[in-house]
Steps between C-alpha positions, in 0.01 A plus 500: 500500500407626154643845540543838336693801628278803438692765693495762223131451418355791704727753332407363156131528576535854635675595176209365298621157392206280406508121500322261267423129505576251224192612304605863515237591758604750765504347847655525843862377479460278805202328340697456177791343689259276696342381176852417376545283809678722753388478862777679694622861470842623612568858615838648581521748784759774537536695822488859373544518121522844344238398244235441766415162348551155656513653848288387792196710412508389137536133594208524741280644226602242242466215749134592542446476126680166482314338787167635374560292186551184705872490427780414741772747594880479518675808644860544385695701760803668342598682822617792288365822352576366152583179314679227694659221294826302480695812407366743757329494839479863613400571860188721525590862571317487834721210612832647388784453748318236703707211635394136474298507823308809395448369146367174643246702698425712193422192293281352773305820565452587133395148400260473793351843426437424133362153572268614780380794290408256225337269753291781654343580163420134433778436249745290699789391274500132410878513466786746526858523382757617752723675249517495120766303310734509799784295344757702693289598799276801565527847652858544387763529633380389844295204377733414213659155500873564551756217518208253510377647830123452487439603861381858441277395211344221708410752770324719247319207340381376837377845594281500190392142561410559864312820422298327229406211728413738784262674261346186349628153572378351172676747270778317317847656502727478196874557472560610141817484292578510127699177517289262292785467250782411738463206735834564672408861574157388624668253737742767623218744574233275646747279687645819642178655624380164633822446697466853639153415630279677246136393480285487189206301360551511122816519291443755223709531183501731198534327165552683172626265231708779346716513813437182698558218256304208370172357618680173574731684737201678657340164570819377665526806722134490605513131586827538685407796721158353575662183634803666658303749711174313537291796390270575206651689207348786299621677187434855618586664167514400136420666166556478124461750216203506263677733254831669426325829436556795733208729585669785685828696508685252725665201334366166617712271717430190290567564130549152353255365245530155665649537849479134606488161330417652163158609632401819318419828672139480387162462672511125435863483610433684824222255581714201403785602730271588792323166465834320491615674818176412676508138386867463594447656841197283573670179391803583716278550804451879518170630634469812287627743237460879491522702179687827542308790392236392251318837512805731467434642155690802363242765580682830531571600859528152653878477498730279701688767696347585838682833483350589161203279426359758257788497253716192557319259269437127512755248374270204566185566299582231243496250790146589614218260418289793379596661168554871444128544444420333832369170363596177678709250308229245412747211516629561854359280775576443863469122508360287781 
């Protein structure tokens, strides 16, 4: 899986962002990413975001574009109206107050509806994530892991799994955490959901060297969880800066001139780190790596906040693989 998360791309294009290949020729961003080696696109889906982006209708439209380019599709269910990550897993407003039994049904029905809607238009997802970076569970507080009780979370995961398989048996189901840097925490989580009866096909991990440690440690974690759970492993998110410059009013998240291993925040450095992650993952036995948001440039109006997309700004533009002018980093390659 040579992947790229392109969830913010439609908004960028609507705002007038243009994309250019390594020669500076304007081209379709999917074609540019394909030429750079990518073959799999990832889209997050929020239930009812205020912004109106990354909802079901938007994902259906973008899925058609992706499949028309001959690319594969990973759908990343957040089961929230906004960002879900290790620090927050907000229940969608429409599901507020629901108990575990009702939430289990909500997850099943919503997952099945999205999947079958994609299938009906000829864009069946090749894989899905049941939750996003669910280190502490999902749909908090009901699906939160409390006192190492994984039972409620396992019910929710299985609802998503069963709905996906009822829609399309061949779609691969991922369980995604941001635990690539901590083997003990990975054991605690995946041992816990396994013991509680959770089903999944692929173990998915986020890896950002700034937060998740060395490549040597990444290799250890990948090899360990692959063997321990008997399932393929994917790095569902990674990224590295190409500059320290900021192109909008919001300060960037990553500010260091050399965030990891002395590798500079430069176009060459970004490519070097991404190549190293891919090579490490492959050598350790992983089946894919996804880059997190290569097309999210700092065009005004494509902010991070679902409540105020127009004005909130982008703190990640120096991590994109396209520069502020929309040209692809010529050194970046998704490697087979």
